[in-house]
Coordinates of C-alpha atoms (C1' of nucleotides) in Angstrom, one line a residue:
Chain F
M1 CA -20.1 77.2 -45.9
K2 CA -18.1 74.9 -44.6
P3 CA -16.3 72.6 -46.5
R4 CA -17.0 68.8 -46.2
V5 CA -14.6 66.3 -48.0
R6 CA -13.3 62.8 -48.0
Y7 CA -10.6 60.6 -48.7
A8 CA -12.4 57.3 -49.5
P9 CA -9.1 54.6 -49.9
S10 CA -10.1 50.8 -50.8
P11 CA -8.8 48.7 -48.4
T12 CA -7.1 46.7 -50.4
G13 CA -3.2 47.2 -48.9
H14 CA -1.2 49.3 -46.6
L15 CA -1.2 53.3 -47.0
H16 CA 0.2 54.3 -50.2
I17 CA 1.9 57.7 -51.0
G18 CA 0.0 58.5 -53.5
N19 CA -3.4 57.5 -51.5
A20 CA -1.7 59.5 -48.1
R21 CA -1.4 62.7 -50.5
T22 CA -4.8 62.9 -51.3
A23 CA -5.6 62.0 -47.8
L24 CA -3.5 64.9 -47.1
F25 CA -4.3 67.7 -49.2
N26 CA -8.2 66.9 -48.4
Y27 CA -7.2 67.1 -44.6
L28 CA -5.2 70.6 -45.2
F29 CA -8.1 71.9 -47.5
A30 CA -10.5 70.9 -44.9
K31 CA -8.5 72.4 -41.7
R32 CA -7.8 75.7 -44.1
H33 CA -11.3 76.0 -43.9
A34 CA -12.7 75.1 -40.5
G35 CA -14.7 72.0 -43.0
T36 CA -14.7 68.6 -41.6
F37 CA -12.6 65.5 -43.1
I38 CA -14.2 62.5 -43.7
V39 CA -12.6 58.6 -43.9
R40 CA -14.9 56.5 -46.1
I41 CA -13.4 53.1 -46.5
E42 CA -14.9 52.0 -50.3
D43 CA -14.7 48.4 -50.2
T44 CA -16.9 47.4 -53.1
D45 CA -14.1 45.1 -55.1
L46 CA -15.0 41.9 -52.4
A47 CA -12.0 40.1 -54.2
R48 CA -9.5 42.8 -53.2
N49 CA -10.2 43.8 -50.1
V50 CA -7.7 43.2 -47.0
E51 CA -9.5 43.1 -43.4
S52 CA -6.1 44.2 -42.4
G53 CA -5.9 47.2 -45.0
I54 CA -8.6 49.2 -43.0
A55 CA -6.7 49.4 -39.7
S56 CA -3.7 49.7 -40.8
Q57 CA -4.4 52.3 -43.6
M58 CA -6.6 54.6 -40.5
A59 CA -3.4 53.6 -38.0
H60 CA -1.0 55.2 -40.8
L61 CA -3.2 58.5 -41.4
R62 CA -2.7 59.2 -37.9
W63 CA 0.9 58.3 -37.4
L64 CA 0.8 61.0 -40.6
G65 CA -0.9 63.4 -38.2
I66 CA -3.8 63.3 -40.4
E67 CA -7.0 62.9 -37.7
P68 CA -10.6 62.0 -39.5
D69 CA -13.4 64.3 -38.1
E70 CA -16.3 61.2 -39.4
S71 CA -15.2 57.9 -39.5
I72 CA -15.2 54.2 -39.2
D73 CA -13.4 54.9 -35.6
H74 CA -14.9 58.3 -35.2
G75 CA -18.8 57.9 -35.7
G76 CA -20.6 61.0 -37.1
A77 CA -24.2 62.0 -38.2
Y78 CA -23.5 60.5 -42.0
G79 CA -22.3 57.3 -41.1
P80 CA -22.2 54.5 -42.0
Y81 CA -18.7 55.2 -43.7
R82 CA -17.9 51.6 -44.3
Q83 CA -19.7 51.0 -48.3
L84 CA -20.7 47.5 -47.5
E85 CA -23.2 48.8 -45.0
R86 CA -24.7 51.1 -47.1
L87 CA -25.8 48.6 -49.4
T88 CA -29.8 49.0 -49.1
L89 CA -29.2 52.8 -49.5
Y90 CA -27.7 52.0 -53.0
A91 CA -30.4 49.1 -53.9
T92 CA -32.8 51.7 -53.1
Y93 CA -31.5 54.9 -55.6
A94 CA -30.4 51.9 -58.3
E95 CA -34.1 50.8 -58.1
Q96 CA -35.4 55.0 -58.7
L97 CA -33.1 55.2 -61.9
L98 CA -34.5 51.9 -63.0
K99 CA -38.0 52.9 -62.9
Q100 CA -37.4 56.3 -64.2
G101 CA -35.4 54.8 -67.3
H102 CA -32.0 56.0 -66.2
A103 CA -31.0 52.9 -66.0
Y104 CA -31.4 49.4 -67.3
K105 CA -30.9 45.5 -66.6
C106 CA -27.9 43.7 -68.2
Y107 CA -27.6 39.7 -68.9
C108 CA -25.0 39.9 -70.8
T109 CA -22.3 37.5 -69.6
S110 CA -19.0 38.4 -69.1
E111 CA -17.7 36.1 -71.7
E112 CA -20.1 37.5 -74.2
L113 CA -18.8 41.1 -73.2
E114 CA -15.3 39.9 -74.2
A115 CA -16.3 38.5 -77.2
E116 CA -18.2 42.1 -77.8
R117 CA -15.3 43.9 -77.8
E118 CA -12.9 41.3 -79.1
A119 CA -15.4 42.0 -82.1
L120 CA -15.8 45.6 -82.4
K121 CA -11.7 46.0 -82.1
A122 CA -11.4 43.6 -84.8
A123 CA -13.6 46.0 -87.1
G124 CA -11.5 48.8 -85.6
D125 CA -13.6 50.8 -83.3
D126 CA -12.0 52.7 -80.9
K127 CA -14.1 53.3 -78.1
L128 CA -15.3 49.7 -77.5
H129 CA -18.5 50.4 -75.7
Y130 CA -21.0 48.4 -74.5
S131 CA -23.6 48.0 -77.2
R132 CA -26.6 48.5 -75.5
K133 CA -28.2 44.6 -76.5
C134 CA -29.9 44.8 -73.3
L135 CA -31.2 47.9 -73.6
H136 CA -35.0 46.7 -74.4
A137 CA -34.6 43.0 -73.2
P138 CA -37.1 41.7 -71.7
A139 CA -37.1 40.6 -67.7
Q140 CA -35.8 37.3 -67.5
D141 CA -34.8 35.0 -64.8
A142 CA -31.3 35.4 -64.8
P143 CA -28.5 37.1 -63.0
Y144 CA -28.4 40.9 -64.1
A145 CA -25.7 44.0 -63.6
I146 CA -27.9 47.0 -63.5
R147 CA -26.3 49.5 -66.4
F148 CA -26.7 53.2 -66.2
K149 CA -28.4 54.3 -69.3
V150 CA -25.7 57.4 -70.5
P151 CA -27.9 60.4 -71.9
E152 CA -27.3 61.0 -75.9
N153 CA -26.2 64.3 -77.2
T154 CA -25.1 65.6 -73.7
T155 CA -21.8 67.5 -72.4
W156 CA -20.6 67.3 -69.2
T157 CA -18.6 69.9 -68.1
F158 CA -17.3 70.5 -64.6
D159 CA -14.5 73.6 -63.6
D160 CA -12.0 71.6 -62.2
M161 CA -10.1 72.7 -59.0
V162 CA -6.7 72.2 -60.8
K163 CA -7.0 71.6 -64.6
G164 CA -9.6 74.3 -65.1
T165 CA -12.7 74.0 -67.9
V166 CA -12.6 69.9 -68.7
T167 CA -15.5 68.7 -70.9
F168 CA -16.8 65.3 -71.7
Q169 CA -18.8 64.0 -74.4
S170 CA -22.1 61.3 -74.5
D171 CA -19.8 60.1 -77.6
D172 CA -17.3 59.1 -75.4
I173 CA -18.7 57.3 -72.1
G174 CA -20.7 53.7 -72.8
D175 CA -23.2 52.5 -70.7
W176 CA -21.4 51.7 -67.2
V177 CA -21.9 49.3 -65.3
M178 CA -23.2 50.6 -61.7
V179 CA -24.8 47.7 -60.0
K180 CA -22.6 43.9 -60.5
Q181 CA -24.4 41.2 -60.8
N182 CA -23.6 40.2 -57.1
G183 CA -25.7 42.9 -56.2
I184 CA -22.8 45.4 -55.2
P185 CA -22.4 48.5 -56.6
T186 CA -19.5 49.8 -58.6
Y187 CA -16.8 52.6 -57.7
N188 CA -18.9 55.2 -59.7
F189 CA -22.1 54.6 -58.4
A190 CA -21.7 54.3 -54.6
C191 CA -19.0 57.4 -55.0
A192 CA -22.0 59.3 -55.9
I193 CA -24.7 58.2 -53.8
D194 CA -22.3 58.7 -51.5
D195 CA -20.9 62.0 -51.8
H196 CA -24.0 63.3 -52.1
L197 CA -25.5 61.5 -49.0
M198 CA -22.3 62.4 -46.9
A199 CA -22.7 66.2 -48.1
I200 CA -19.5 66.4 -49.2
T201 CA -19.0 69.8 -50.9
H202 CA -15.4 68.9 -52.9
V203 CA -14.2 66.1 -54.0
L204 CA -10.2 66.4 -54.3
R205 CA -8.5 63.1 -55.6
G206 CA -6.1 62.0 -58.3
E207 CA -6.1 62.6 -62.0
D208 CA -6.2 58.9 -62.5
H209 CA -10.3 59.5 -61.1
I210 CA -10.8 62.8 -64.2
T211 CA -12.7 60.3 -66.7
N212 CA -14.9 59.0 -63.5
T213 CA -16.2 62.4 -63.3
P214 CA -18.5 62.9 -65.8
K215 CA -20.0 59.3 -64.7
Q216 CA -20.3 60.5 -61.5
M217 CA -22.0 63.6 -62.4
M218 CA -24.9 61.4 -64.5
V219 CA -25.9 60.3 -61.4
F220 CA -26.2 63.9 -59.4
E221 CA -28.0 64.7 -62.8
A222 CA -30.6 61.7 -62.9
L223 CA -31.3 62.0 -59.0
G224 CA -31.8 66.4 -59.3
W225 CA -29.0 66.5 -57.0
T226 CA -26.6 69.2 -57.6
P227 CA -22.7 67.5 -57.9
P228 CA -20.2 68.2 -55.4
V229 CA -17.0 71.0 -56.8
Y230 CA -14.4 68.7 -58.4
G231 CA -10.5 69.2 -58.4
H232 CA -8.0 66.6 -60.0
M233 CA -4.4 66.4 -58.6
T234 CA -1.5 65.5 -60.8
L235 CA -0.1 62.1 -60.6
I236 CA 2.9 61.4 -58.8
V237 CA 5.6 59.8 -61.4
N238 CA 8.8 58.2 -60.6
E239 CA 12.5 59.1 -62.0
Q240 CA 11.2 57.6 -65.3
G241 CA 8.0 60.1 -65.7
K242 CA 5.6 56.9 -65.3
K243 CA 2.9 56.8 -62.4
L244 CA 3.7 55.2 -59.5
S245 CA 3.3 51.4 -59.4
K246 CA 2.7 49.4 -56.1
R247 CA 5.1 47.2 -58.2
D248 CA 8.0 49.2 -58.8
G249 CA 11.0 48.1 -55.9
A250 CA 12.4 50.9 -56.5
I251 CA 11.3 53.6 -54.5
L252 CA 9.6 52.9 -51.2
Q253 CA 6.3 53.8 -51.4
F254 CA 4.2 52.7 -48.3
I255 CA 4.1 55.1 -45.7
E256 CA 4.4 52.6 -43.4
Q257 CA 8.4 51.7 -45.1
Y258 CA 8.9 55.3 -43.7
K259 CA 7.9 55.0 -40.2
D260 CA 10.0 51.8 -39.8
L261 CA 13.1 53.5 -41.2
G262 CA 12.9 56.2 -38.7
Y263 CA 11.8 58.9 -40.7
L264 CA 9.8 61.8 -39.1
P265 CA 6.0 62.0 -39.7
E266 CA 6.1 65.6 -40.3
A267 CA 9.0 65.4 -42.3
L268 CA 7.1 62.5 -44.5
F269 CA 3.8 65.2 -44.3
N270 CA 6.0 68.3 -45.0
F271 CA 7.4 66.0 -48.4
I272 CA 4.1 64.7 -49.5
A273 CA 2.3 68.3 -49.0
L274 CA 5.0 69.4 -51.9
L275 CA 4.2 66.7 -54.3
G276 CA 1.4 68.4 -57.1
W277 CA 1.4 71.7 -54.4
S278 CA 4.2 74.6 -54.1
P279 CA 3.0 77.2 -51.2
P280 CA 3.0 80.8 -51.5
I281 CA 5.9 82.0 -49.8
E282 CA 9.6 81.4 -50.6
A283 CA 10.2 78.1 -47.7
E284 CA 10.2 74.2 -47.8
I285 CA 10.3 73.6 -44.4
F286 CA 6.7 73.7 -43.1
T287 CA 4.9 72.4 -39.3
Q288 CA 1.9 70.9 -40.1
D289 CA 0.1 73.5 -38.5
A290 CA 1.7 76.5 -40.9
L291 CA 0.9 74.1 -43.7
I292 CA -2.6 74.7 -42.6
E293 CA -2.5 77.8 -42.8
H294 CA -0.5 78.5 -45.8
F295 CA -2.3 76.3 -48.1
D296 CA -4.8 77.0 -51.1
A297 CA -6.0 74.9 -53.5
R298 CA -5.0 77.2 -56.4
R299 CA -1.6 76.5 -56.0
L300 CA -1.8 72.7 -56.9
S301 CA 0.3 72.0 -59.8
T302 CA -0.6 71.2 -63.4
S303 CA 1.9 69.4 -64.2
P304 CA 3.4 65.8 -62.7
A305 CA 4.9 65.9 -59.7
R306 CA 8.0 64.2 -59.5
F307 CA 8.9 61.7 -56.4
D308 CA 12.4 63.0 -55.6
R309 CA 14.1 61.0 -52.6
A310 CA 16.6 63.5 -52.2
K311 CA 14.3 65.8 -51.4
L312 CA 12.1 63.7 -49.1
T313 CA 16.7 62.8 -47.1
Y314 CA 16.7 67.1 -46.6
I315 CA 13.6 67.5 -45.4
N316 CA 14.1 64.7 -43.3
Q317 CA 17.0 66.2 -42.1
Q318 CA 15.9 69.5 -41.5
H319 CA 12.7 68.3 -38.9
I320 CA 15.6 66.3 -37.5
K321 CA 17.7 69.5 -36.7
L322 CA 14.5 71.1 -35.4
L323 CA 14.0 68.2 -32.5
D324 CA 15.4 68.1 -29.0
S325 CA 17.8 66.0 -27.9
E326 CA 14.9 64.2 -25.7
A327 CA 12.8 63.7 -29.3
L328 CA 15.5 62.3 -31.2
K329 CA 16.8 60.5 -28.9
T330 CA 13.0 58.7 -28.9
V331 CA 13.6 57.9 -32.4
C332 CA 17.2 56.8 -32.2
H333 CA 16.5 54.9 -29.2
P334 CA 15.0 51.4 -30.9
F335 CA 17.3 51.3 -33.8
L336 CA 20.8 51.3 -31.9
Q337 CA 18.8 48.7 -29.5
T338 CA 18.1 46.3 -32.2
A339 CA 21.2 46.7 -33.7
G340 CA 22.8 46.0 -30.3
L341 CA 24.8 48.5 -30.0
L342 CA 23.5 49.4 -26.7
E343 CA 25.0 46.3 -24.9
G344 CA 25.8 47.1 -21.8
K345 CA 26.0 51.0 -22.0
D346 CA 24.4 53.5 -20.4
D347 CA 22.5 56.1 -21.1
A348 CA 24.9 58.7 -21.0
F349 CA 26.5 56.9 -24.4
V350 CA 23.5 56.6 -26.1
D351 CA 23.5 60.3 -25.5
S352 CA 26.7 60.9 -27.1
V353 CA 26.4 58.8 -30.2
I354 CA 23.3 60.7 -31.2
D355 CA 24.9 64.1 -30.2
V356 CA 27.9 63.0 -32.6
F357 CA 25.9 62.3 -35.6
R358 CA 23.1 64.1 -35.4
D359 CA 24.0 67.2 -37.9
R360 CA 24.8 64.1 -40.4
L361 CA 21.7 62.1 -39.1
T362 CA 18.4 61.9 -42.5
Y363 CA 16.1 58.6 -41.0
G364 CA 16.6 57.6 -37.8
A365 CA 17.8 53.7 -39.0
E366 CA 20.9 55.0 -40.5
I367 CA 22.4 56.0 -37.2
V368 CA 23.4 52.4 -36.8
S369 CA 24.9 52.6 -40.2
L370 CA 26.8 55.9 -39.4
Y371 CA 27.8 54.1 -36.4
H372 CA 29.0 51.3 -38.3
D373 CA 31.1 53.2 -40.8
F374 CA 32.8 55.1 -38.2
F375 CA 33.4 52.3 -35.4
D376 CA 33.4 48.8 -37.0
E377 CA 36.3 46.5 -35.4
N378 CA 38.1 46.5 -39.6
L379 CA 38.8 49.6 -40.3
V380 CA 39.7 49.9 -43.6
L381 CA 41.5 53.0 -45.7
S382 CA 39.9 54.9 -48.4
A383 CA 41.7 55.3 -51.0
E384 CA 41.7 58.9 -50.2
S385 CA 42.6 58.8 -46.9
R386 CA 45.8 57.0 -48.1
E387 CA 46.5 59.5 -50.6
F388 CA 46.6 62.1 -48.6
L389 CA 49.2 60.1 -45.9
R390 CA 51.3 59.8 -48.4
S391 CA 51.4 63.5 -49.3
V392 CA 51.8 64.6 -45.7
E393 CA 55.7 64.8 -45.0
D394 CA 56.6 63.2 -41.5
V395 CA 52.9 61.5 -40.8
R396 CA 54.9 58.8 -39.3
P397 CA 56.4 60.5 -36.5
L398 CA 53.4 62.6 -35.9
L399 CA 51.1 59.1 -35.8
A400 CA 53.7 57.5 -33.1
T401 CA 54.0 60.3 -31.3
F402 CA 50.2 60.6 -30.6
A403 CA 50.3 57.2 -30.5
D404 CA 52.9 57.2 -27.4
K405 CA 50.7 60.2 -25.6
L406 CA 47.6 57.8 -25.9
T407 CA 49.3 56.0 -23.3
E408 CA 49.5 58.7 -21.0
L409 CA 46.0 58.9 -20.4
D410 CA 43.5 57.3 -18.2
E411 CA 40.8 55.0 -18.5
T412 CA 38.5 57.1 -20.2
P413 CA 39.2 60.1 -21.5
T414 CA 36.9 63.0 -21.7
P415 CA 36.6 64.4 -25.2
D416 CA 38.2 67.8 -24.1
A417 CA 41.5 65.0 -22.9
Y418 CA 41.8 63.7 -26.7
K419 CA 41.5 67.3 -27.6
N420 CA 44.9 68.3 -25.6
L421 CA 46.3 65.4 -26.6
I422 CA 46.2 66.4 -30.4
K423 CA 47.3 69.8 -29.4
E424 CA 50.1 68.8 -27.8
T425 CA 51.2 66.3 -30.2
G426 CA 51.0 69.2 -32.8
K427 CA 52.9 71.4 -30.8
I428 CA 55.9 68.5 -30.3
C429 CA 55.7 67.8 -34.2
G430 CA 55.4 71.4 -35.5
M431 CA 52.1 70.3 -37.2
K432 CA 49.0 72.4 -37.2
G433 CA 46.0 72.3 -39.4
K434 CA 44.9 70.0 -41.3
N435 CA 48.4 68.0 -41.8
L436 CA 48.4 67.6 -38.2
F437 CA 44.0 66.3 -37.8
M438 CA 43.6 64.6 -40.9
P439 CA 46.5 62.1 -39.7
I440 CA 45.0 61.3 -37.0
R441 CA 41.8 61.1 -37.8
I442 CA 42.0 58.7 -40.7
A443 CA 44.2 56.6 -38.0
A444 CA 41.2 56.6 -36.1
S445 CA 38.6 55.9 -38.1
G446 CA 39.8 55.4 -41.6
S447 CA 38.4 58.2 -43.6
M448 CA 38.8 61.9 -44.1
H449 CA 35.1 62.2 -43.2
G450 CA 33.4 61.9 -39.7
P451 CA 32.4 63.4 -36.7
D452 CA 34.4 65.9 -34.9
L453 CA 36.9 64.3 -33.6
P454 CA 37.4 64.6 -30.0
K455 CA 34.1 63.6 -29.6
M456 CA 34.5 60.2 -32.0
M457 CA 37.6 59.6 -30.2
H458 CA 35.7 59.6 -26.7
L459 CA 33.4 57.1 -28.2
L460 CA 35.4 54.7 -29.4
G461 CA 37.2 54.3 -26.5
I462 CA 41.0 54.2 -25.4
E463 CA 41.4 50.5 -26.3
T464 CA 40.1 50.6 -29.5
L465 CA 42.2 53.6 -30.5
K466 CA 45.4 52.5 -29.0
Q467 CA 44.8 49.5 -31.2
R468 CA 44.1 51.2 -34.6
F469 CA 47.2 53.5 -33.8
A470 CA 49.3 50.1 -33.5
H471 CA 47.5 48.6 -36.6
I472 CA 48.6 51.9 -38.9
L473 CA 51.9 52.3 -37.4
Q474 CA 52.7 48.5 -38.5
D475 CA 51.2 49.6 -41.6
D476 CA 54.4 49.7 -44.8
L477 CA 55.2 53.4 -44.6
S478 CA 53.8 53.6 -48.2
F479 CA 50.9 53.2 -46.2
Chain L
rG1 C1' -6.8 54.0 -81.7
rG2 C1' -10.4 57.5 -79.0
rC3 C1' -10.8 61.0 -75.1
rC4 C1' -8.6 64.2 -70.8
rC5 C1' -3.6 66.5 -68.9
rG6 C1' 1.1 67.9 -69.2
rU7 C1' 6.2 69.1 -71.5
rU8 C1' 10.7 75.5 -67.3
rG9 C1' 18.8 74.2 -65.7
rG10 C1' 22.0 67.9 -63.6
rA11 C1' 17.0 67.0 -59.8
rG12 C1' 12.4 69.7 -58.2
rA13 C1' 10.0 73.8 -58.6
rA14 C1' 7.9 79.3 -59.0
rG15 C1' 6.1 82.3 -62.5
rC16 C1' -0.7 83.3 -64.6
rG17 C1' 0.7 89.4 -71.1
rG18 C1' 5.4 94.4 -69.6
rC19 C1' 8.2 94.4 -62.4
rU20 C1' 11.6 88.3 -64.9
rU21 C1' 18.8 90.4 -68.7
rA22 C1' 13.6 83.3 -65.2
rA23 C1' 12.3 83.3 -58.1
rC24 C1' 13.6 79.3 -54.5
rU25 C1' 15.3 74.2 -53.3
rC26 C1' 18.7 70.1 -53.7
rA27 C1' 23.3 68.9 -55.8
rC28 C1' 27.9 70.5 -57.8
rC29 C1' 31.4 74.5 -57.9
rA30 C1' 34.3 78.1 -55.0
rG31 C1' 35.2 81.1 -50.5
rC32 C1' 34.7 82.3 -45.2
rC33 C1' 33.5 80.0 -40.5
rU34 C1' 35.9 75.8 -37.6
rU35 C1' 44.1 73.9 -36.3
rU36 C1' 40.0 68.8 -38.5
rC37 C1' 35.4 66.6 -40.1
rA38 C1' 30.4 68.4 -40.4
rC39 C1' 27.1 72.0 -39.8
rG40 C1' 26.1 77.1 -40.7
rC41 C1' 27.0 81.5 -44.1
rU42 C1' 28.3 83.9 -48.5
rG43 C1' 28.5 83.8 -54.4
rG44 C1' 28.9 80.8 -58.7
rC45 C1' 25.2 77.5 -62.0
rA46 C1' 19.0 78.5 -67.6
rU47 C1' 21.1 84.8 -72.7
rU48 C1' 16.5 81.3 -71.8
rC49 C1' 11.4 78.5 -70.6
rA50 C1' 9.6 71.0 -76.3
rC51 C1' 9.5 72.8 -81.5
rG52 C1' 7.3 75.9 -85.6
rG53 C1' 3.5 79.2 -86.4
rG54 C1' 0.3 82.7 -85.0
rU55 C1' -1.9 87.5 -82.0
rU56 C1' 0.5 91.7 -79.6
rC57 C1' 3.7 97.5 -79.0
rG58 C1' 5.3 93.5 -75.9
rA59 C1' 4.7 86.1 -74.9
rA60 C1' 7.8 80.8 -71.1
rU61 C1' 2.7 83.6 -70.6
rC62 C1' -2.8 83.5 -75.4
rC63 C1' -4.2 81.1 -79.8
rC64 C1' -2.9 76.8 -83.8
rG65 C1' -0.1 72.9 -85.0
rU66 C1' 3.8 69.1 -84.5
rA67 C1' 6.8 66.0 -81.2
rC68 C1' 6.9 63.7 -77.1
rG69 C1' 5.8 62.2 -72.3
rG70 C1' 1.6 60.7 -69.0
rG71 C1' -3.4 59.5 -67.5
rU72 C1' -7.7 56.3 -69.0
rC73 C1' -11.2 53.8 -71.7
rA74 C1' -13.2 47.1 -66.4
rC75 C1' -19.3 43.6 -63.1
rC76 C1' -10.8 47.7 -59.7
rA77 C1' -11.3 51.9 -57.1

RNA sequence: GGCCCGUUGGAGAAGCGGCUUAACUCACCAGCCUUUCACGCUGGCAUUCACGGGUUCGAAUCCCGUACGGGUCACCA
């Protein structure tokens, strides 16, 4: 049987990295087994819905390369794919459960419930379950919620795809609300109904849903249905080992933020796939197709996945290396453009900028800071550079010679022209290797680290170079 | 507090009872390459798997307990 899996976001905002990961693993699972990947919008919390949230989520899913087979945008035989459009369906089943005695109307107000919980807490009760005081309440002409009547002395056991056998007892679950006073179903109810109606075979979701599972299973049982296979993936945690909180500013958590910084979608896809899952082969740079080919749900990790930004950086850099120059140009161009670095520059200039930096670029937007680091007007010698200059004998004559030679060049020397110049300078001064290149590099860029020297000089332009050499030669001998 | 889950080097993370004197990757260090820088390549980097018991001829791997960490206990999803 071909699996049918779903990603069921609530449209409360942008695509979060944790949600993206849920979507991604479901997608991988579906594609790996030639199944169907469905996106269902769970918008039953009216207060938290953000209308633009749906479009944003769908757009970023697509940007990541995750294309649903069935969704509000793609249609399908199991629609509608938005819960608010399925209200009559839920009402039908709620009615049935009510009739069969699996559910009952609850007339308690939120104040009463709150007071009840407070009392339990004060009494030292640690379960804080609903008292069931409305279980036999006569019908009233008042607003009501519908509660699921949790069967007594029952054990729910399921074979979790990642955790193994997991068990819950009736005693640990209070009668929960399945339809709110406003007539809209709660998550656990709507989710169970839809998973059945949409013929979902496997549910891969975050571990934070594990305690919801028995609630959903009891709906399936009451209605005589067979629940899907569940799999609960470990949470993604931050440096402190805490669940990623959307309010945590220390980590960029939304796909959009990475997109805006010029991260590559295929790299992000690769990185996220490694969050709580490990490939069966010794590699870690994967294309989406390779990931689909190697995906195996049995390799989903049981311990929390640490969000490691350094790893992301590395993976992105590796994917950048895979790009041909045209593709890399497409990535970098907008950033150079917005930074105003392209004013009066031609295409060849863009090509050289990218060529010079491609080896050390870790994400698109970085091209701008790399550029500034090395080509800023006010260059400042790093401490390391000064120290090096002091350690080399006869630095000054060397730099003077080079500066002198510079005046002999034409207006737009090629990288090779600079290379020859360095060579000649070395010959004249009797210097070579590091002692030759490094002082020139420092004079030109202020730093001991940077792109290939001749290429860099070419980019910098002869006028800037002349200024910089003049500047450093004016400097005190001690630098 | 109840219930559920986890704990391997500076970091991520393999490992599923003997092939492990613990893979791979990042970071770091050293060397090579490059007349510089970077990329790349090669090598180094846990006598040890939170701790304490137990099972076994044999345990990071199984069992129990302790500690620590996390998740969840809503008319949120």
